[in-house]
Coordinates of C-alpha atoms in Angstrom, one line a residue:
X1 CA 154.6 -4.5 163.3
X2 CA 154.5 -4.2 159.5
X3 CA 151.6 -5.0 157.6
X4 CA 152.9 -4.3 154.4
X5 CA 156.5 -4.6 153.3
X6 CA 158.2 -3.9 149.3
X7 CA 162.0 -4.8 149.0
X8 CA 163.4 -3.7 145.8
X9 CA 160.6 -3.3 143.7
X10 CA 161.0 -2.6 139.9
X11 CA 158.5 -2.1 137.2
X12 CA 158.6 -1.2 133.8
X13 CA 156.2 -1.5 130.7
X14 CA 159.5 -2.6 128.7
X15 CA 162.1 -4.3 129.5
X16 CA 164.3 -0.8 128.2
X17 CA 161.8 1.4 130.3
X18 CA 161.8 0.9 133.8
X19 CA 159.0 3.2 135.8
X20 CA 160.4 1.9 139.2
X21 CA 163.8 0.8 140.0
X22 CA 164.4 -0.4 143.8
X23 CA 161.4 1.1 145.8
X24 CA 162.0 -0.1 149.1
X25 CA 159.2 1.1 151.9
X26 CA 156.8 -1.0 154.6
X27 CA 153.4 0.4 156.3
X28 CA 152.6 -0.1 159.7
X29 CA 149.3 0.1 162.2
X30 CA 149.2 3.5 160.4
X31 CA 147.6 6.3 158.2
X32 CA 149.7 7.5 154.8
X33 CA 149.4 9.4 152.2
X34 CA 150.5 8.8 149.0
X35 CA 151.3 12.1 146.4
X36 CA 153.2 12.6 143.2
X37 CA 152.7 14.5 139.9
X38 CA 150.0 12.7 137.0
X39 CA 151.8 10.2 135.7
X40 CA 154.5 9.8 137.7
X41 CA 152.6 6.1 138.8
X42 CA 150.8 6.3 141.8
X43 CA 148.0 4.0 140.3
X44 CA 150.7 1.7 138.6
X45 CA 152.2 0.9 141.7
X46 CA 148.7 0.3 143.7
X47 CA 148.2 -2.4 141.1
X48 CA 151.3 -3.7 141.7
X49 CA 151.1 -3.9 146.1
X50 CA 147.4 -5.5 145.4
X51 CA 148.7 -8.1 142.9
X52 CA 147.0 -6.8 139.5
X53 CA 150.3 -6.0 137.8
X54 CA 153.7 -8.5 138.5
X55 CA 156.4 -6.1 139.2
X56 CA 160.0 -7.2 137.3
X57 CA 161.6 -7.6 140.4
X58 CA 160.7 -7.5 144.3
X59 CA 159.9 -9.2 147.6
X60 CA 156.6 -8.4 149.2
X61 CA 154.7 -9.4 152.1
X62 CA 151.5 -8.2 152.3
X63 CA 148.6 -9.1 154.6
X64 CA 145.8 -11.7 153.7
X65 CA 143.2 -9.4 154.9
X66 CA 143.9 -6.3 152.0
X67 CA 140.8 -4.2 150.8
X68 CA 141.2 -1.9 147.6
X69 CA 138.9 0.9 146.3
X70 CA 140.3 1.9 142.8
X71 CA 139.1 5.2 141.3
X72 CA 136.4 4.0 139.0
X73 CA 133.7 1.0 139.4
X74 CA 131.4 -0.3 137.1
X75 CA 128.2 1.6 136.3
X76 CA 126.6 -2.3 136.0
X77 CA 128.3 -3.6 139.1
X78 CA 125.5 -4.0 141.8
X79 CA 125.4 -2.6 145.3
X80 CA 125.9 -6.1 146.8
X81 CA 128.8 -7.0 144.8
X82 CA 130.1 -3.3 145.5
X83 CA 129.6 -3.5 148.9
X84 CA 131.3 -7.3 149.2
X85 CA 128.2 -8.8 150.5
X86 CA 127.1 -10.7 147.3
X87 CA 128.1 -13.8 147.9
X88 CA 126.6 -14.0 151.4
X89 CA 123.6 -12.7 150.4
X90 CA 123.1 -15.5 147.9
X91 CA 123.8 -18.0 150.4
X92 CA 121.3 -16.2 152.8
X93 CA 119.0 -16.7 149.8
X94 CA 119.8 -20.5 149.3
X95 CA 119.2 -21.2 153.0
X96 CA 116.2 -19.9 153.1
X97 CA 115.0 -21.8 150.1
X98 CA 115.7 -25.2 151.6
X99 CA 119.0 -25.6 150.3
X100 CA 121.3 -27.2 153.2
X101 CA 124.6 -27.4 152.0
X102 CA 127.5 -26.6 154.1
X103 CA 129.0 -24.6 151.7
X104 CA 126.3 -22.0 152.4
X105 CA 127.0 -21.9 156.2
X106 CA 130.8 -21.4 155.6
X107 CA 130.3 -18.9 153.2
X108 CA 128.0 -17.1 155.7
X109 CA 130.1 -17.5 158.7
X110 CA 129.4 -15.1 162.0
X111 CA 127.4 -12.9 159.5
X112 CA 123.7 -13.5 160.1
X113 CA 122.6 -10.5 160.6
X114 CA 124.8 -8.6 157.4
X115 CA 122.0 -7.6 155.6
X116 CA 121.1 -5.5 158.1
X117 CA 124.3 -4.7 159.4
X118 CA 125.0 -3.3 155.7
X119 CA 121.7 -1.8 155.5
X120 CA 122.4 0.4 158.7
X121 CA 125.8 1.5 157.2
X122 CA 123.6 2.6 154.0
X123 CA 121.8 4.5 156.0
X124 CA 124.1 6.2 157.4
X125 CA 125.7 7.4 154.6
X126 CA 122.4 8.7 153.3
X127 CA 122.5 6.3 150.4
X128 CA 118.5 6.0 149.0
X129 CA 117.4 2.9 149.5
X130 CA 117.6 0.3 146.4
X131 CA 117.5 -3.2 145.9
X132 CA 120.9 -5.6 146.2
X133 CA 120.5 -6.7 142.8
X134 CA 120.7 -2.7 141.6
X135 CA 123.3 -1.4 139.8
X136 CA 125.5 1.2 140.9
X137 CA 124.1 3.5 137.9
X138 CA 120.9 3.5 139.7
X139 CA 122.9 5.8 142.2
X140 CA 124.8 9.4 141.6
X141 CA 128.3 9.6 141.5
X142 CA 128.9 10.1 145.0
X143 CA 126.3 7.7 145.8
X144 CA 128.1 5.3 144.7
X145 CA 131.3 6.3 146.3
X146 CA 129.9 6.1 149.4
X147 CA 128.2 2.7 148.9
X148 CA 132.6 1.5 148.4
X149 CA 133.5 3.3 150.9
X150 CA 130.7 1.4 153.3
X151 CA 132.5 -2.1 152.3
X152 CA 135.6 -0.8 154.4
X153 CA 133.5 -0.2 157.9
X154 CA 132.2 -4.0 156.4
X155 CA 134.8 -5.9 156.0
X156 CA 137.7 -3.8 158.6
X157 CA 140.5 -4.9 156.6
X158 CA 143.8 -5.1 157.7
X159 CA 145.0 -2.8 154.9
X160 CA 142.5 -0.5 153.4
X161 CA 143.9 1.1 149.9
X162 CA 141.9 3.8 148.5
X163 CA 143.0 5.8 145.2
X164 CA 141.6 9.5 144.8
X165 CA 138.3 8.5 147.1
X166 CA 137.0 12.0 146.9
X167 CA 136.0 12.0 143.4
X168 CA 132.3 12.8 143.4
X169 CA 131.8 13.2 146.7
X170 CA 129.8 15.7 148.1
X171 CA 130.3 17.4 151.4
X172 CA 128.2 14.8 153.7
X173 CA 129.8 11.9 152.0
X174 CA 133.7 14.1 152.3
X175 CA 132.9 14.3 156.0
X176 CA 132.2 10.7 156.4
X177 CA 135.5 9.7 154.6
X178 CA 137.7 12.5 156.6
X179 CA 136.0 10.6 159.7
X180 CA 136.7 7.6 158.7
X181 CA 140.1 8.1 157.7
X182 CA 140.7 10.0 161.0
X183 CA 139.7 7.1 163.0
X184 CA 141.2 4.0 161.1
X185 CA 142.4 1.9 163.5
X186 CA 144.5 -0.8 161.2
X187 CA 147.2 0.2 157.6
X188 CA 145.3 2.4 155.6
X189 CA 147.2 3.8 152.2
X190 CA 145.3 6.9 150.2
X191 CA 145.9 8.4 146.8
X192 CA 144.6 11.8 147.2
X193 CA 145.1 15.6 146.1
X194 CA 142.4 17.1 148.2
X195 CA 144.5 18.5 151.6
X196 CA 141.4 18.5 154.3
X197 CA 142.3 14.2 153.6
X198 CA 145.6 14.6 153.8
X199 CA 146.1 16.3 156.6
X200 CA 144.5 13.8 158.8
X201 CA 147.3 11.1 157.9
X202 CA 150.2 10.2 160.1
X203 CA 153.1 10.6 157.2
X204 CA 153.3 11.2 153.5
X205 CA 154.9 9.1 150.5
X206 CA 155.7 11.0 147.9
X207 CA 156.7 9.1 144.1
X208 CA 158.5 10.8 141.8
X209 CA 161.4 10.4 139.3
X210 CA 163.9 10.2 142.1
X211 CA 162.2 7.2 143.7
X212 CA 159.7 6.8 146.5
X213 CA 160.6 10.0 149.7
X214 CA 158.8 9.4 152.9
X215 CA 157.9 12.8 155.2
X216 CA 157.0 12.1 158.9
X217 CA 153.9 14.6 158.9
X218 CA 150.4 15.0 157.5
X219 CA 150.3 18.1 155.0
X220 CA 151.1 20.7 157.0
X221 CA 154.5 18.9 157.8
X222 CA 155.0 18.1 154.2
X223 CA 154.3 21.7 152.8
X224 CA 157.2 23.2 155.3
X225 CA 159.5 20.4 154.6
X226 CA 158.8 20.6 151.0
X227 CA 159.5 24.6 151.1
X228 CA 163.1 23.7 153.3
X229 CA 163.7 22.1 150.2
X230 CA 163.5 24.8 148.1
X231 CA 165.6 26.9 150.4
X232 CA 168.2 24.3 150.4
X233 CA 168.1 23.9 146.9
X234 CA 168.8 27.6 146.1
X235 CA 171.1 28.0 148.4
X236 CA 173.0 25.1 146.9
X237 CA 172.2 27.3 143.5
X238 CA 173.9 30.2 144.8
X239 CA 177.2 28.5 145.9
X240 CA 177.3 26.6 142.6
X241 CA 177.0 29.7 140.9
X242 CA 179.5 31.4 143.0
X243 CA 181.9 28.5 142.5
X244 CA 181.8 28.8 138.9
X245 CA 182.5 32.9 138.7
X246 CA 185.4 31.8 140.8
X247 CA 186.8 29.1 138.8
X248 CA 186.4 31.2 135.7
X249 CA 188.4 34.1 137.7
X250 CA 190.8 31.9 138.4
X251 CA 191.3 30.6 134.7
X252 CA 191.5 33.7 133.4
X253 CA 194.4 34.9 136.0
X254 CA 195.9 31.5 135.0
X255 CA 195.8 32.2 131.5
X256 CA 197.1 36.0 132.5
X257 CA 200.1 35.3 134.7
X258 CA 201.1 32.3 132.2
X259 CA 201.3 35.0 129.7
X260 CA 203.4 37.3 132.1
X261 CA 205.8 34.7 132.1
X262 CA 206.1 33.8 129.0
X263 CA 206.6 37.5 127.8
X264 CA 208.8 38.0 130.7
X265 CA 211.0 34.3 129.8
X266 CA 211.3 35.3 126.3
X267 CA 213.0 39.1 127.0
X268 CA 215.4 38.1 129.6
X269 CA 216.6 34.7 127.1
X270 CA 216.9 35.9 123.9
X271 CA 220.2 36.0 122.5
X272 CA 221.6 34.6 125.8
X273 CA 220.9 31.0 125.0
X274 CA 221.4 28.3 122.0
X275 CA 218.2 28.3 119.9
X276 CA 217.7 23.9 121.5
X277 CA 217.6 25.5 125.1
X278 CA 215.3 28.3 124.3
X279 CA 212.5 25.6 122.1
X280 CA 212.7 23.5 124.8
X281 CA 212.1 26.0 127.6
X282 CA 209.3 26.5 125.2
X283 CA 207.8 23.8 124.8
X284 CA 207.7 23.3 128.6
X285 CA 206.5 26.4 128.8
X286 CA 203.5 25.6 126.6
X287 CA 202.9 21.9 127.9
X288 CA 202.6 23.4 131.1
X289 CA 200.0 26.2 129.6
X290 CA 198.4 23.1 128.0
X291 CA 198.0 21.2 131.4
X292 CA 197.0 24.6 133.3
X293 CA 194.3 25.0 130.7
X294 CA 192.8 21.8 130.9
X295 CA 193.1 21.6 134.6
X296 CA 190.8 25.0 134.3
X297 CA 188.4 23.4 131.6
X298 CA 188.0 20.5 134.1
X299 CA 186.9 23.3 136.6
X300 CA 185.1 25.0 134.7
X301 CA 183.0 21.7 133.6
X302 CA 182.6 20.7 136.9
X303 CA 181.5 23.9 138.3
X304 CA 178.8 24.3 135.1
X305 CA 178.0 21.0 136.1
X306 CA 176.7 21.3 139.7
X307 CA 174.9 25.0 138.5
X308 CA 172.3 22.9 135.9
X309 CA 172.2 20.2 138.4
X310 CA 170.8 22.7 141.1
X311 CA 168.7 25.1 138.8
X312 CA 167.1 21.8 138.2
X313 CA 166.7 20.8 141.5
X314 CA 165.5 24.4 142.6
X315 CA 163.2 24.2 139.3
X316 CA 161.7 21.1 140.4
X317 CA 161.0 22.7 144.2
X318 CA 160.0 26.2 142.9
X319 CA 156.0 26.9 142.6
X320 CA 155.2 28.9 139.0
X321 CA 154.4 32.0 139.1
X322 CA 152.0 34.6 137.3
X323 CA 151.5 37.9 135.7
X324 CA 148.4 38.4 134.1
X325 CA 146.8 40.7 131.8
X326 CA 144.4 42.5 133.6
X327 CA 140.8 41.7 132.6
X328 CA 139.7 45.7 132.6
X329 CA 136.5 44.6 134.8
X330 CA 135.2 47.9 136.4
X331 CA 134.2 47.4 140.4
X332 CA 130.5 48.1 139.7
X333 CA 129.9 46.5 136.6
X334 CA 127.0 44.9 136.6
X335 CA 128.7 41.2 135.0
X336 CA 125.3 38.8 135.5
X337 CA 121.5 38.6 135.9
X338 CA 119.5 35.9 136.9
X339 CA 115.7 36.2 137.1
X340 CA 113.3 33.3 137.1
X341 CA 115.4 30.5 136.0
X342 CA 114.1 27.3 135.5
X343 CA 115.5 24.3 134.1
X344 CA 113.8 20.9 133.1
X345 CA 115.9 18.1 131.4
X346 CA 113.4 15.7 129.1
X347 CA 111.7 12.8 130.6
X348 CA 111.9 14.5 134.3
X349 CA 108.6 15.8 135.9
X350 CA 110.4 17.6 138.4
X351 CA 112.7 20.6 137.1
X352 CA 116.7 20.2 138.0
X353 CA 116.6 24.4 138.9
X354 CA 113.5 26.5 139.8
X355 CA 112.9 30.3 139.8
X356 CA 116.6 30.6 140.3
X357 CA 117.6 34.4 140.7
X358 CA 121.4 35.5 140.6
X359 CA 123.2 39.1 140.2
X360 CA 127.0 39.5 140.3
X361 CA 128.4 42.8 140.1
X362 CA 132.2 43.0 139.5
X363 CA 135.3 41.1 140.3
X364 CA 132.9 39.2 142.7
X365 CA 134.3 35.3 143.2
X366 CA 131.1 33.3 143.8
X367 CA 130.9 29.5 144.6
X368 CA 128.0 27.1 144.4
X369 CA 127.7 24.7 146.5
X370 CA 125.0 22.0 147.3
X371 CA 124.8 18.3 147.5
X372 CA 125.6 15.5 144.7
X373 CA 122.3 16.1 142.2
X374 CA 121.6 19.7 143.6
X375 CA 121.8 21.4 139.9
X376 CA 125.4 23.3 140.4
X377 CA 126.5 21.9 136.3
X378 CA 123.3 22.3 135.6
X379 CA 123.5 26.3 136.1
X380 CA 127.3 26.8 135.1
X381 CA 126.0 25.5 131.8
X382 CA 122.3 27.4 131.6
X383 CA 124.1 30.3 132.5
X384 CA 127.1 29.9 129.6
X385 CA 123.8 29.4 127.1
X386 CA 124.7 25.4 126.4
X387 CA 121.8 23.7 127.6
X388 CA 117.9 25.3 127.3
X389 CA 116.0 27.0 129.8
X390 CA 112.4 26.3 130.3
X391 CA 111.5 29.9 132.2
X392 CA 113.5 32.8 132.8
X393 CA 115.8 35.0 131.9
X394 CA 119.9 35.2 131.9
X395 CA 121.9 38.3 130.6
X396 CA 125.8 38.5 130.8
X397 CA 126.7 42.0 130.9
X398 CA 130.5 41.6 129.9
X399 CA 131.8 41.4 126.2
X400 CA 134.1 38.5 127.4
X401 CA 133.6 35.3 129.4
X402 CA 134.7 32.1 129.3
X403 CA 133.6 28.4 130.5
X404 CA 135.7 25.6 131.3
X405 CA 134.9 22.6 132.4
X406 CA 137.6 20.2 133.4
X407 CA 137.1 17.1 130.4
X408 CA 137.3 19.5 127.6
X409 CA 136.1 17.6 125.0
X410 CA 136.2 20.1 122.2
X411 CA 139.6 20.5 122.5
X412 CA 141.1 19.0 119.0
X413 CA 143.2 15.6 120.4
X414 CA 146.0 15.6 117.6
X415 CA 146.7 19.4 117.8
X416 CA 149.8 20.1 119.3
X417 CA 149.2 22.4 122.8
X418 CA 151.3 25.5 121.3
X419 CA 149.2 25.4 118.2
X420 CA 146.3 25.3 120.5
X421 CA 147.5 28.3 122.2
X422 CA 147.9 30.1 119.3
X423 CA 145.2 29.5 117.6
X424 CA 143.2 30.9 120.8
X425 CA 145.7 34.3 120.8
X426 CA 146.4 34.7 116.9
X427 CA 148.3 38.3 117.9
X428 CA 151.3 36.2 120.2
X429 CA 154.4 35.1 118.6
X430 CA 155.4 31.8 118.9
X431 CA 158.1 32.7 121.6
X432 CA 155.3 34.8 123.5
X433 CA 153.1 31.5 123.4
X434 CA 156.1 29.5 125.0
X435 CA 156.5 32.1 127.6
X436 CA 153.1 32.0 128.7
X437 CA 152.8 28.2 128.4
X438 CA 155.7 27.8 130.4
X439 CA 154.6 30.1 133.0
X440 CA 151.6 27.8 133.4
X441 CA 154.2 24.3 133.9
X442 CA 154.4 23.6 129.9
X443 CA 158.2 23.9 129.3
X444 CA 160.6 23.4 126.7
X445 CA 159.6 20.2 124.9
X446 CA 156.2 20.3 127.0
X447 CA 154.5 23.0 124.5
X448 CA 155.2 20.4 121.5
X449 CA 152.9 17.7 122.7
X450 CA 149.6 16.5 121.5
X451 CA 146.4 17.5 123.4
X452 CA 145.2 13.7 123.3
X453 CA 148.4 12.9 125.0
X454 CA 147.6 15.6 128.2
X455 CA 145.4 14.9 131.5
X456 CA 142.5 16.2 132.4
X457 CA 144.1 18.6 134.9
X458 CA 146.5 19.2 132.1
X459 CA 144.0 20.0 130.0
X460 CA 142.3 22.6 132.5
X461 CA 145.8 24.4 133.0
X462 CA 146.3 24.3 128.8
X463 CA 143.0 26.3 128.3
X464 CA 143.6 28.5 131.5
X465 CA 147.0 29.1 129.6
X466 CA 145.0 30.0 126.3
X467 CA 142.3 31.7 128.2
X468 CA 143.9 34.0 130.6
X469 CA 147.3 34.8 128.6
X470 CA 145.2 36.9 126.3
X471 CA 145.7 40.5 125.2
X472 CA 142.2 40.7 126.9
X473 CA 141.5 37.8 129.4
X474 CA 137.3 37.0 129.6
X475 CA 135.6 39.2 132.2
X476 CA 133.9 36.7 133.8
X477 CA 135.5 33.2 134.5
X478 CA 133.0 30.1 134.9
X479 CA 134.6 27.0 136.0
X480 CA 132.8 23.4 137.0
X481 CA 134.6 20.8 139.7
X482 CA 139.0 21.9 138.2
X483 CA 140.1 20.5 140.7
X484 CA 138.9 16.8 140.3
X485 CA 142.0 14.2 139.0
X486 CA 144.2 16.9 139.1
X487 CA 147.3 16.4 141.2
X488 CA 148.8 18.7 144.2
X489 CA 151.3 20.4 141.7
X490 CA 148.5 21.2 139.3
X491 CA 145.7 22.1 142.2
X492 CA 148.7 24.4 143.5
X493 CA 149.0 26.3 139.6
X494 CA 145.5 26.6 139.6
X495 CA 145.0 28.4 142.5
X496 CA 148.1 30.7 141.9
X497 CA 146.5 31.9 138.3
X498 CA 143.0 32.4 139.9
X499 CA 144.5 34.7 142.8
X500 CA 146.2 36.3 140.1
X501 CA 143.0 36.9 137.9
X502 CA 141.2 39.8 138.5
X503 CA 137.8 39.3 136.6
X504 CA 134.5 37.9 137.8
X505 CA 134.5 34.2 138.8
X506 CA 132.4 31.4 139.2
X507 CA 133.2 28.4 140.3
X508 CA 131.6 24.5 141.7
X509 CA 133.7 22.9 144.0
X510 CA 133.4 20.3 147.1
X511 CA 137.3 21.2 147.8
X512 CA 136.8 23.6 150.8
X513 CA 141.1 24.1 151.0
X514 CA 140.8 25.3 147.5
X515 CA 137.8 27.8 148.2
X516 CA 139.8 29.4 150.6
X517 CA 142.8 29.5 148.8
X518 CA 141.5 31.6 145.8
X519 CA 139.2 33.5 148.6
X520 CA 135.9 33.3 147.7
X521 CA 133.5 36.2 148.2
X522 CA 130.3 35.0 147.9
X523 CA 128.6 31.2 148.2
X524 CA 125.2 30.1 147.0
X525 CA 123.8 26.8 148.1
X526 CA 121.4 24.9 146.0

């Protein structure tokens, strides 16, 4: 039985622009995914199934029981209102005071006992006790996720829509949501780039340009269809190409064998026929050249035609790839030192970090891990010198090193992203910089556009662009949490251009599929 249908749904922010045109799809007792590139409206059209934006056109049906977790929630919001239990607590409140009206008791319902009930979920979770009336600011940032995410085991919707629910979330509260996604029982719809999630689903929607493409598998089943694809689409490449080097052979032996002909016409006909006979033979001679050349244009065309459309289509299916300057790092090069470090942020007693002690010697890839609130940003940034350090010492022994983290908010908004890279590698020519911005997804008319205009994870693979394209990429690479808000496509470019990288790296991350992926050395927990 469905629980949610769409029939012909269209959307657009004008009436000239549409965003979706005739998305058609329904959701059953089941557990989907939901993938596509940033911006392509994954967000736009969760609004739109959960009634905050009116599509232009559509019939939906959607069930009266319907739970949705956006990405973001009000810092001032309170842990009663987050969890859903307000309003019942209020009435608890009122009952207790004296107050007798019936309204109370059918606000309350079966739930005497939820302020408990909800206190026991909290619990759980290892959420720190607070009061109701708290707001979610009080918490960390994955505190507060998991206090959302404890409305769903609440309220057991019949449709449960989460978008990008790993945000923040450290690796007890990502176990909890993998569990709890792996045992939803009812429709649950997820917004998510992180794979571990995704490959505990039953199928996979992915939205795109082309519309809305539905693949019967968690990820695993959608990474080999996805690369079926791609050897469908360059096969398709080849024939089109091969169709068009024989339609231009054939034009041309056309084109040769009309000439023949003509030569041929001309010497056996002249001064055997009256000057009318021979113009006319002529001019048939040369409509029929005219329609043979034509009907070869129109061959031509076509066959040009199906090669852009399928270097397109293999362009879109094809993952980038790299080739990048080699940082120089020596094996035993002794990159960082760590003695003693202590860090203590104002108005705290206790410090953040304490007698923290760290050596990395060569192309080592470290990662630090630890809970929400453990210190890992805390060290990236004592050890790239932005914040001060109360005790200790730390000593990068490399000439070169860089740190990104993922908002980037030095980056100039107005500048246009090929200036950008420039401006980073003075030395490249402007068709070196589009070349190495392309290799990195920026193509074409990509390079032209305004850094206020990019993504976050945009903005990551921009300054990984300007960073490791130099004439002499940094030595040691320090990056904080690149994977967050970025989508599958861009998690995918990251990890190709950190495999490729052959410096000292350093990187935060609660995305275990992407620690493997660029094959991590070393961990550190804190």
């Amino acid at each position: 039985m469905s629980v949610l249908v769409v029939d012909q749904l269209s959307f657009g922010w004008s009436p000239d622009t549409l965003l979706f045109e005739n998305l058609s799809f329904s959701l059953g007792h089941e557990r989907v995914g939901l993938l596509g590139e940033n911006g392509a409206g994954k967000s736009t059209l969760i609004k739109l199934l959960v009634g905050e934006l009116s599509p232009s056109r559509s019939h939906m049906s959607r069930p009266e029981k319907l739970l949705y977790l956006p990405q973001l929630a009000s810092p001032a919001t309170s842990i009663a209102r987050a969890l859903g239990i307000d309003g019942k607590l209020a009435a608890l409140r009122r009952l207790e005071a004296g107050d007798g009206d019936e309204a109370n008791y059918a606000l309350i319902g079966n739930d005497w006992d939820i302020e408990d009930l909800a206190r026991r979920v909290l619990d759980d979770l290892a959420v720190p006790e607070r009061k109701w009336s708290d707001p979610l600011s009080t918490l960390s940032g994955g505190q507060a996720m998991r206090v959302r995410l404890a409305r769903a085991t609440l309220e057991q919707p019949d449709l449960l829509i989460l978008d990008e629910p790993t945000n923040d979330l450290d690796a007890a509260g990502l176990d909890h949501l993998y569990e709890l996604v792996a045992t939803w029982k009812t429709a649950l719809l997820v917004v998510s780039h992180d794979r571990t999630l995704l490959s505990k689903v039953d199928r996979i929607l992915e939205l795109s340009t082309l519309g809305l493409k539905s693949y019967g598998g968690p990820y695993a089943f959608y990474r080999d269809a996805k690369s079926t694809e791609l050897q469908a689409a360059e096969r398709r490449l080849s024939d089109a190409e091969k169709q068009l080097k024989t339609a231009r052979r054939d034009a041309q032996e056309r084109k040769e064998r009309d000439a023949r002909r003509s030569r041929q016409g001309k010497r056996s006909k002249a001064g055997s026929l009256p000057k009318m006979v021979v113009d006319g033979m002529k001019r048939r001679a040369q409509a029929t050249a005219g329609r043979t050349q034509r009907l070869a244009e129109r061959e031509i065309m076509t066959a040009k035609s199906d090669v852009e459309a399928a270097r397109d289509d293999v362009a879109i299916q094809r993952s980038i790839t790299f080739d990048i300057p080699s940082s120089g790092l020596p094996a035993k090069k002794r990159v960082l030192d760590v003695e003693g470090l202590t860090v203590r942020y104002e108005n705290t007693r206790a410090p953040v970090l304490q007698d923290v002690c760290l050596q990395l010697v060569g192309p080592v890839r470290l990662a630090v891990s630890g809970s929400n609130g453990a210190g890992k940003s805390t060290l990236l940034k004592a050890i790239s010198g932005l914040i001060p350090i109360e005790r200790g010492s730390v000593r990068i022994g490399v000439d070169r090193h860089a740190y990104l983290r993922q908002d980037l908010l030095d980056l100039d908004p107005d500048a246009r992203l090929l200036d950008y890279f420039q401006s980073c590698n003075p030395e490249q020519r402007p068709n070196e910089a589009r070349a190495a911005l392309a290799r990195f997804g920026f193509r074409n008319l990509a390079a032209e556009c305004p850094i206020g205009h990019l993504s976050g994870g945009e903005r990551l693979r921009a300054s990984l662009a300007a960073t490791l394209m130099s004439a002499e990429p940094p030595q040691l690479l320090i990056l904080d949490e690149p994977t967050n808000h970025m989508d599958l496509d861009s998690i995918e470019t990251l990890e190709r251009a950190l495999t490729a990288y052959d410096g000292a790296l350093i990187v935060t991350s609660h995305d275990r599929y992407f620690l493997d992926a660029i094959g991590i050395d070393e961990e550190i927990q804190l």
